[in-house]
PDB file of C-alpha atoms and ligand atoms in Angstrom:
ATOM      1  CA  UNK A 156     147.143 107.464  80.779  1.00 65.00           C
ATOM      2  CA  UNK A 157     148.396 106.714  84.266  1.00 83.00           C
ATOM      3  CA  UNK A 158     152.051 105.740  84.458  1.00 92.00           C
ATOM      4  CA  UNK A 159     153.571 102.911  86.491  1.00 94.00           C
ATOM      5  CA  UNK A 160     155.871 104.006  89.268  1.00 96.00           C
ATOM      6  CA  UNK A 161     158.702 101.926  87.886  1.00 98.00           C
ATOM      7  CA  UNK A 162     162.176 102.943  86.802  1.00 98.00           C
ATOM      8  CA  UNK A 163     162.856 100.361  84.085  1.00 98.00           C
ATOM      9  CA  UNK A 164     166.484  99.543  83.342  1.00 98.00           C
ATOM     10  CA  UNK A 165     167.053  97.118  80.484  1.00 96.00           C
ATOM     11  CA  UNK A 166     170.169  96.032  78.652  1.00 94.00           C
ATOM     12  CA  UNK A 167     172.475  93.118  77.856  1.00 91.00           C
ATOM     13  CA  UNK A 168     174.537  91.243  80.427  1.00 84.00           C
ATOM     14  CA  UNK A 169     177.698  92.968  81.615  1.00 82.00           C
ATOM     15  CA  UNK A 170     176.488  96.406  80.555  1.00 90.00           C
ATOM     16  CA  UNK A 171     176.749  97.538  84.158  1.00 88.00           C
ATOM     17  CA  UNK A 172     172.994  97.780  84.515  1.00 92.00           C
ATOM     18  CA  UNK A 173     172.841  95.703  87.704  1.00 91.00           C
ATOM     19  CA  UNK A 174     175.392  97.822  89.538  1.00 92.00           C
ATOM     20  CA  UNK A 175     173.753 100.990  88.280  1.00 95.00           C
ATOM     21  CA  UNK A 176     170.232  99.833  89.120  1.00 96.00           C
ATOM     22  CA  UNK A 177     171.255  98.703  92.600  1.00 95.00           C
ATOM     23  CA  UNK A 178     173.065 101.932  93.418  1.00 96.00           C
ATOM     24  CA  UNK A 179     170.359 104.086  91.908  1.00 97.00           C
ATOM     25  CA  UNK A 180     167.785 102.335  94.091  1.00 96.00           C
ATOM     26  CA  UNK A 181     169.996 102.804  97.136  1.00 96.00           C
ATOM     27  CA  UNK A 182     170.592 106.497  96.416  1.00 96.00           C
ATOM     28  CA  UNK A 183     166.883 107.174  95.963  1.00 96.00           C
ATOM     29  CA  UNK A 184     165.867 104.786  98.748  1.00 96.00           C
ATOM     30  CA  UNK A 185     163.706 102.665  96.454  1.00 96.00           C
ATOM     31  CA  UNK A 186     163.166  98.906  96.185  1.00 94.00           C
ATOM     32  CA  UNK A 187     165.639  97.241  93.818  1.00 95.00           C
ATOM     33  CA  UNK A 188     164.243  94.391  91.718  1.00 97.00           C
ATOM     34  CA  UNK A 189     166.644  92.148  89.806  1.00 96.00           C
ATOM     35  CA  UNK A 190     164.507  90.144  87.363  1.00 97.00           C
ATOM     36  CA  UNK A 191     167.512  88.230  85.974  1.00 96.00           C
ATOM     37  CA  UNK A 192     167.887  86.671  89.427  1.00 97.00           C
ATOM     38  CA  UNK A 193     164.356  85.270  89.049  1.00 98.00           C
ATOM     39  CA  UNK A 194     165.133  83.534  85.743  1.00 98.00           C
ATOM     40  CA  UNK A 195     168.375  82.267  87.255  1.00 98.00           C
ATOM     41  CA  UNK A 196     166.620  80.891  90.341  1.00 98.00           C
ATOM     42  CA  UNK A 197     164.001  79.039  88.295  1.00 98.00           C
ATOM     43  CA  UNK A 198     166.703  77.612  86.000  1.00 98.00           C
ATOM     44  CA  UNK A 199     168.885  76.532  88.929  1.00 98.00           C
ATOM     45  CA  UNK A 200     165.988  74.867  90.688  1.00 98.00           C
ATOM     46  CA  UNK A 201     164.822  72.992  87.552  1.00 98.00           C
ATOM     47  CA  UNK A 202     168.357  71.757  87.052  1.00 98.00           C
ATOM     48  CA  UNK A 203     168.530  70.509  90.645  1.00 98.00           C
ATOM     49  CA  UNK A 204     165.171  68.778  90.358  1.00 98.00           C
ATOM     50  CA  UNK A 205     165.859  67.283  86.916  1.00 98.00           C
ATOM     51  CA  UNK A 206     163.035  69.198  85.291  1.00 98.00           C
ATOM     52  CA  UNK A 207     163.721  69.681  81.563  1.00 98.00           C
ATOM     53  CA  UNK A 208     164.163  73.297  80.467  1.00 98.00           C
ATOM     54  CA  UNK A 209     161.395  73.056  77.892  1.00 97.00           C
ATOM     55  CA  UNK A 210     157.719  73.976  77.705  1.00 97.00           C
ATOM     56  CA  UNK A 211     155.485  71.122  78.841  1.00 96.00           C
ATOM     57  CA  UNK A 212     153.474  69.622  81.705  1.00 97.00           C
ATOM     58  CA  UNK A 213     156.499  69.215  83.989  1.00 98.00           C
ATOM     59  CA  UNK A 214     157.318  72.908  83.691  1.00 98.00           C
ATOM     60  CA  UNK A 215     153.652  73.821  84.247  1.00 98.00           C
ATOM     61  CA  UNK A 216     153.527  71.688  87.376  1.00 98.00           C
ATOM     62  CA  UNK A 217     156.780  73.141  88.671  1.00 98.00           C
ATOM     63  CA  UNK A 218     155.543  76.712  88.183  1.00 98.00           C
ATOM     64  CA  UNK A 219     152.173  76.002  89.811  1.00 98.00           C
ATOM     65  CA  UNK A 220     153.706  74.521  92.932  1.00 98.00           C
ATOM     66  CA  UNK A 221     156.774  76.577  93.789  1.00 98.00           C
ATOM     67  CA  UNK A 222     156.941  79.393  96.272  1.00 98.00           C
ATOM     68  CA  UNK A 223     159.214  82.046  94.809  1.00 98.00           C
ATOM     69  CA  UNK A 224     160.376  84.700  97.265  1.00 97.00           C
ATOM     70  CA  UNK A 225     162.085  87.959  96.389  1.00 96.00           C
ATOM     71  CA  UNK A 226     163.828  90.474  98.632  1.00 92.00           C
ATOM     72  CA  UNK A 227     163.100  88.879 101.992  1.00 85.00           C
ATOM     73  CA  UNK A 228     166.282  90.511 103.333  1.00 87.00           C
ATOM     74  CA  UNK A 229     169.619  91.831 102.123  1.00 84.00           C
ATOM     75  CA  UNK A 230     171.220  88.367 102.341  1.00 93.00           C
ATOM     76  CA  UNK A 231     168.141  86.607 101.006  1.00 95.00           C
ATOM     77  CA  UNK A 232     167.527  88.248  97.644  1.00 95.00           C
ATOM     78  CA  UNK A 233     165.864  85.239  96.080  1.00 98.00           C
ATOM     79  CA  UNK A 234     164.676  81.847  97.216  1.00 98.00           C
ATOM     80  CA  UNK A 235     162.475  78.955  96.174  1.00 98.00           C
ATOM     81  CA  UNK A 236     160.506  76.851  98.648  1.00 98.00           C
ATOM     82  CA  UNK A 237     162.483  78.271 101.553  1.00 97.00           C
ATOM     83  CA  UNK A 238     165.950  77.674 100.069  1.00 97.00           C
ATOM     84  CA  UNK A 239     168.103  80.782  99.755  1.00 98.00           C
ATOM     85  CA  UNK A 240     169.510  80.744  96.202  1.00 98.00           C
ATOM     86  CA  UNK A 241     170.992  84.256  96.200  1.00 97.00           C
ATOM     87  CA  UNK A 242     174.598  83.097  95.786  1.00 95.00           C
ATOM     88  CA  UNK A 243     174.193  79.807  93.916  1.00 96.00           C
ATOM     89  CA  UNK A 244     172.501  81.522  90.974  1.00 96.00           C
ATOM     90  CA  UNK A 245     175.619  83.583  90.192  1.00 90.00           C
ATOM     91  CA  UNK A 246     177.704  80.642  88.963  1.00 87.00           C
ATOM     92  CA  UNK A 247     178.690  80.772  85.288  1.00 81.00           C
ATOM     93  CA  UNK A 248     176.806  77.600  84.421  1.00 90.00           C
ATOM     94  CA  UNK A 249     173.533  79.085  85.685  1.00 95.00           C
ATOM     95  CA  UNK A 250     173.818  81.980  83.181  1.00 88.00           C
ATOM     96  CA  UNK A 251     173.450  79.517  80.317  1.00 89.00           C
ATOM     97  CA  UNK A 252     170.527  77.707  81.943  1.00 96.00           C
ATOM     98  CA  UNK A 253     168.804  81.036  82.650  1.00 95.00           C
ATOM     99  CA  UNK A 254     169.141  82.075  79.017  1.00 89.00           C
ATOM    100  CA  UNK A 255     167.489  78.795  77.963  1.00 93.00           C
ATOM    101  CA  UNK A 256     164.636  78.962  80.464  1.00 96.00           C
ATOM    102  CA  UNK A 257     163.957  82.599  79.580  1.00 94.00           C
ATOM    103  CA  UNK A 258     162.782  81.479  76.140  1.00 92.00           C
ATOM    104  CA  UNK A 259     159.863  79.471  77.523  1.00 96.00           C
ATOM    105  CA  UNK A 260     156.584  81.423  77.248  1.00 96.00           C
ATOM    106  CA  UNK A 261     155.045  79.922  80.457  1.00 97.00           C
ATOM    107  CA  UNK A 262     158.103  80.933  82.432  1.00 98.00           C
ATOM    108  CA  UNK A 263     157.975  84.494  81.093  1.00 96.00           C
ATOM    109  CA  UNK A 264     154.272  84.745  81.876  1.00 97.00           C
ATOM    110  CA  UNK A 265     154.779  83.402  85.394  1.00 98.00           C
ATOM    111  CA  UNK A 266     157.519  85.939  86.080  1.00 98.00           C
ATOM    112  CA  UNK A 267     155.676  88.792  84.394  1.00 98.00           C
ATOM    113  CA  UNK A 268     152.813  88.328  86.863  1.00 98.00           C
ATOM    114  CA  UNK A 269     155.229  87.977  89.761  1.00 98.00           C
ATOM    115  CA  UNK A 270     157.080  91.158  88.744  1.00 98.00           C
ATOM    116  CA  UNK A 271     153.908  93.193  88.250  1.00 97.00           C
ATOM    117  CA  UNK A 272     152.661  92.073  91.626  1.00 96.00           C
ATOM    118  CA  UNK A 273     155.935  92.988  93.371  1.00 95.00           C
ATOM    119  CA  UNK A 274     155.960  96.463  91.851  1.00 94.00           C
ATOM    120  CA  UNK A 275     152.299  97.167  92.528  1.00 91.00           C
ATOM    121  CA  UNK A 276     152.977  98.236  96.102  1.00 83.00           C
ATOM    122  CA  UNK A 277     155.989 100.541  95.875  1.00 89.00           C
ATOM    123  CA  UNK A 278     158.088 102.747  93.627  1.00 93.00           C
ATOM    124  CA  UNK A 279     160.971 100.588  92.419  1.00 96.00           C
ATOM    125  CA  UNK A 280     163.992 100.267  90.178  1.00 98.00           C
ATOM    126  CA  UNK A 281     163.474  97.122  88.101  1.00 98.00           C
ATOM    127  CA  UNK A 282     166.194  95.764  85.877  1.00 97.00           C
ATOM    128  CA  UNK A 283     166.019  93.134  83.146  1.00 96.00           C
ATOM    129  CA  UNK A 284     165.639  92.735  79.393  1.00 94.00           C
ATOM    130  CA  UNK A 285     161.970  93.461  78.719  1.00 95.00           C
ATOM    131  CA  UNK A 286     160.886  95.698  81.581  1.00 97.00           C
ATOM    132  CA  UNK A 287     160.356  98.845  79.505  1.00 97.00           C
ATOM    133  CA  UNK A 288     158.903  96.972  76.529  1.00 96.00           C
ATOM    134  CA  UNK A 289     156.703  94.196  77.956  1.00 96.00           C
ATOM    135  CA  UNK A 290     156.413  94.121  81.748  1.00 97.00           C
ATOM    136  CA  UNK A 291     155.946  97.863  82.290  1.00 97.00           C
ATOM    137  CA  UNK A 292     155.538  99.580  78.903  1.00 97.00           C
ATOM    138  CA  UNK A 293     153.919 102.405  80.923  1.00 97.00           C
ATOM    139  CA  UNK A 294     156.909 102.889  83.287  1.00 97.00           C
ATOM    140  CA  UNK A 295     157.419 106.587  84.012  1.00 97.00           C
ATOM    141  CA  UNK A 296     161.157 106.344  83.413  1.00 97.00           C
ATOM    142  CA  UNK A 297     163.111 103.976  81.138  1.00 98.00           C
ATOM    143  CA  UNK A 298     166.785 103.438  80.408  1.00 98.00           C
ATOM    144  CA  UNK A 299     168.558 101.070  78.049  1.00 97.00           C
ATOM    145  CA  UNK A 300     172.075 100.490  79.378  1.00 96.00           C
ATOM    146  CA  UNK A 301     174.699  98.963  77.114  1.00 93.00           C
ATOM    147  CA  UNK A 302     178.465  98.676  76.457  1.00 94.00           C
ATOM    148  CA  UNK A 303     180.716  97.074  73.834  1.00 94.00           C
ATOM    149  CA  UNK A 304     181.142  93.260  73.828  1.00 94.00           C
ATOM    150  CA  UNK A 305     184.826  93.646  74.821  1.00 94.00           C
ATOM    151  CA  UNK A 306     184.057  95.850  77.795  1.00 93.00           C
ATOM    152  CA  UNK A 307     181.214  93.610  78.932  1.00 93.00           C
ATOM    153  CA  UNK A 308     183.315  90.439  78.671  1.00 93.00           C
ATOM    154  CA  UNK A 309     186.133  91.992  80.664  1.00 92.00           C
ATOM    155  CA  UNK A 310     183.709  93.006  83.384  1.00 88.00           C
ATOM    156  CA  UNK A 311     182.265  89.485  83.478  1.00 85.00           C
ATOM    157  CA  UNK A 312     185.756  87.996  83.763  1.00 89.00           C
ATOM    158  CA  UNK A 313     186.542  90.260  86.705  1.00 88.00           C
ATOM    159  CA  UNK A 314     183.257  89.292  88.379  1.00 82.00           C
ATOM    160  CA  UNK A 315     184.022  85.579  87.972  1.00 81.00           C
ATOM    161  CA  UNK A 316     187.552  86.056  89.262  1.00 85.00           C
ATOM    162  CA  UNK A 317     186.208  87.839  92.300  1.00 83.00           C
ATOM    163  CA  UNK A 318     183.776  84.972  92.871  1.00 75.00           C
ATOM    164  CA  UNK A 319     186.616  82.411  92.691  1.00 76.00           C
ATOM    165  CA  UNK A 320     185.667  81.048  89.225  1.00 68.00           C
ATOM    166  CA  UNK A 321     188.860  82.016  87.436  1.00 69.00           C
ATOM    167  CA  UNK A 322     189.288  79.071  85.068  1.00 81.00           C
ATOM    168  CA  UNK A 323     187.718  80.771  82.046  1.00 85.00           C
ATOM    169  CA  UNK A 324     189.636  82.766  79.430  1.00 90.00           C
ATOM    170  CA  UNK A 325     188.515  86.132  78.075  1.00 93.00           C
ATOM    171  CA  UNK A 326     187.946  84.504  74.668  1.00 94.00           C
ATOM    172  CA  UNK A 327     185.626  81.869  76.153  1.00 92.00           C
ATOM    173  CA  UNK A 328     183.679  84.561  77.954  1.00 91.00           C
ATOM    174  CA  UNK A 329     183.409  86.709  74.819  1.00 93.00           C
ATOM    175  CA  UNK A 330     182.024  83.741  72.906  1.00 93.00           C
ATOM    176  CA  UNK A 331     179.461  83.115  75.660  1.00 88.00           C
ATOM    177  CA  UNK A 332     178.489  86.797  75.861  1.00 90.00           C
ATOM    178  CA  UNK A 333     177.923  86.962  72.091  1.00 91.00           C
ATOM    179  CA  UNK A 334     175.918  83.731  72.143  1.00 89.00           C
ATOM    180  CA  UNK A 335     173.758  84.971  74.992  1.00 85.00           C
ATOM    181  CA  UNK A 336     173.173  88.347  73.275  1.00 89.00           C
ATOM    182  CA  UNK A 337     172.173  86.528  70.133  1.00 88.00           C
ATOM    183  CA  UNK A 338     169.647  84.327  71.903  1.00 85.00           C
ATOM    184  CA  UNK A 339     168.328  87.152  74.149  1.00 84.00           C
ATOM    185  CA  UNK A 340     167.798  89.447  71.148  1.00 88.00           C
ATOM    186  CA  UNK A 341     166.338  86.873  68.813  1.00 88.00           C
ATOM    187  CA  UNK A 342     164.023  84.817  70.985  1.00 84.00           C
ATOM    188  CA  UNK A 343     160.371  84.888  69.985  1.00 85.00           C
ATOM    189  CA  UNK A 344     158.913  86.018  73.300  1.00 85.00           C
ATOM    190  CA  UNK A 345     159.927  89.362  74.807  1.00 83.00           C
ATOM    191  CA  UNK A 346     163.331  89.717  73.099  1.00 86.00           C
ATOM    192  CA  UNK A 347     165.924  92.139  74.418  1.00 90.00           C
ATOM    193  CA  UNK A 348     165.356  95.451  72.679  1.00 90.00           C
ATOM    194  CA  UNK A 349     165.279  99.098  73.540  1.00 94.00           C
ATOM    195  CA  UNK A 350     161.872 100.643  74.172  1.00 96.00           C
ATOM    196  CA  UNK A 351     161.167 103.560  71.832  1.00 96.00           C
ATOM    197  CA  UNK A 352     160.811 105.947  74.735  1.00 96.00           C
ATOM    198  CA  UNK A 353     163.886 104.748  76.665  1.00 97.00           C
ATOM    199  CA  UNK A 354     167.083 106.784  77.051  1.00 97.00           C
ATOM    200  CA  UNK A 355     170.186 105.034  75.715  1.00 96.00           C
ATOM    201  CA  UNK A 356     173.135 104.898  78.113  1.00 95.00           C
ATOM    202  CA  UNK A 357     176.465 103.541  76.751  1.00 94.00           C
ATOM    203  CA  UNK A 358     178.728 102.809  79.709  1.00 92.00           C
ATOM    204  CA  UNK A 359     181.783 101.609  77.671  1.00 93.00           C
ATOM    205  CA  UNK A 360     183.776 104.719  78.403  1.00 92.00           C
ATOM    206  CA  UNK A 361     181.978 106.233  81.349  1.00 89.00           C
ATOM    207  CA  UNK A 362     182.809 106.135  85.024  1.00 88.00           C
ATOM    208  CA  UNK A 363     180.147 104.508  87.171  1.00 87.00           C
ATOM    209  CA  UNK A 364     179.692 107.613  89.273  1.00 90.00           C
ATOM    210  CA  UNK A 365     179.036 109.767  86.193  1.00 93.00           C
ATOM    211  CA  UNK A 366     176.476 107.283  84.872  1.00 93.00           C
ATOM    212  CA  UNK A 367     174.799 107.171  88.234  1.00 95.00           C
ATOM    213  CA  UNK A 368     174.596 110.942  88.600  1.00 95.00           C
ATOM    214  CA  UNK A 369     173.216 111.364  85.121  1.00 95.00           C
ATOM    215  CA  UNK A 370     170.528 108.711  85.688  1.00 96.00           C
ATOM    216  CA  UNK A 371     169.595 110.151  89.037  1.00 97.00           C
ATOM    217  CA  UNK A 372     169.108 113.632  87.518  1.00 97.00           C
ATOM    218  CA  UNK A 373     167.006 112.133  84.760  1.00 97.00           C
ATOM    219  CA  UNK A 374     164.815 110.186  87.210  1.00 97.00           C
ATOM    220  CA  UNK A 375     164.238 113.244  89.384  1.00 97.00           C
ATOM    221  CA  UNK A 376     163.331 115.351  86.344  1.00 97.00           C
ATOM    222  CA  UNK A 377     160.941 112.675  85.025  1.00 96.00           C
ATOM    223  CA  UNK A 378     159.342 112.270  88.455  1.00 96.00           C
ATOM    224  CA  UNK A 379     158.781 116.013  88.674  1.00 96.00           C
ATOM    225  CA  UNK A 380     157.434 116.178  85.129  1.00 94.00           C
ATOM    226  CA  UNK A 381     154.989 113.316  85.627  1.00 93.00           C
ATOM    227  CA  UNK A 382     153.952 114.202  89.184  1.00 92.00           C
ATOM    228  CA  UNK A 383     155.271 110.953  90.642  1.00 92.00           C
ATOM    229  CA  UNK A 384     156.536 111.218  94.186  1.00 91.00           C
ATOM    230  CA  UNK A 385     159.506 109.021  94.953  1.00 90.00           C
TER     231      UNK A 385
HETATM  232  O1   DC B 406     170.618  89.730  83.902  1.00 81.59           O
HETATM  233  P1   DC B 406     171.024  88.290  84.068  1.00 81.59           P
HETATM  234  O2   DC B 406     172.299  87.951  83.342  1.00 81.59           O
HETATM  235  O3   DC B 406     171.069  87.881  85.498  1.00 81.59           O
HETATM  236  O4   DC B 406     169.850  87.435  83.367  1.00 81.59           O
HETATM  237  C1   DC B 406     169.910  86.039  83.279  1.00 81.59           C
HETATM  238  C2   DC B 406     169.169  85.564  82.026  1.00 81.59           C
HETATM  239  O5   DC B 406     167.779  85.832  82.154  1.00 81.59           O
HETATM  240  C3   DC B 406     169.621  86.208  80.701  1.00 81.59           C
HETATM  241  O6   DC B 406     169.943  85.220  79.746  1.00 81.59           O
HETATM  242  C4   DC B 406     168.454  86.974  80.205  1.00 81.59           C
HETATM  243  C5   DC B 406     167.281  86.476  80.985  1.00 81.59           C
HETATM  244  N1   DC B 406     166.392  87.571  81.381  1.00 81.59           N
HETATM  245  C6   DC B 406     165.296  87.800  80.600  1.00 81.59           C
HETATM  246  O7   DC B 406     165.090  87.122  79.603  1.00 81.59           O
HETATM  247  N2   DC B 406     164.416  88.783  80.957  1.00 81.59           N
HETATM  248  C7   DC B 406     164.635  89.538  82.044  1.00 81.59           C
HETATM  249  N3   DC B 406     163.743  90.488  82.366  1.00 81.59           N
HETATM  250  C8   DC B 406     165.779  89.325  82.839  1.00 81.59           C
HETATM  251  C9   DC B 406     166.655  88.331  82.471  1.00 81.59           C
END
């Protein structure tokens, strides 16, 4: 069986997977693909255009007509129909909308095709919830990155504070994180779960640099073992 040249990094929100994936890609000089940003961008845009976040003809029409762009430049990570959404999608409210839209089968199928197409040209680090299980079950290297709910909520709070959204308490964030985990893990289509052949990485008590070094060693060993050149 030929393997996809994808380093799949899945895990719940706040596990540190985005930071790890981004830095791993940078260290290895590979394309970084943030699939959560895609769900966020679609959710944000539907909200702006008053398109209901449900399956139906309006969603079908929206998906058939939009031009989704990924990775045009460092400042333009994601955009729809020429509008740069890279920063707007990080607001707390968009997290909830993204979790809702990610349950719609048409949306998942649209993004699955988009993600497979993006990764068909280059070796990449792709992060999300279902990359190692659904999008690239044949990825040559897979990690499932996680951390305790407390640690993840604290990280999220710090992120929001840094972004100027400091009006939420830790308790509110913990409730949201648990709710989002629940819906991500229990949705019918492509739920968040660890692929059988993924390596589990618990970042609760690890320093970022240690996680990064361990993943990098693992990727290099897997690449050597499978004959994939990075
Ligand atoms: O990683 P994130 O928090 O930016 O993701 C936003 C939402 O999108 C989250 O609720 C889970 C969903 N998502 C998904 O269902 N599948 C992916 N591959 C990536 C994200």
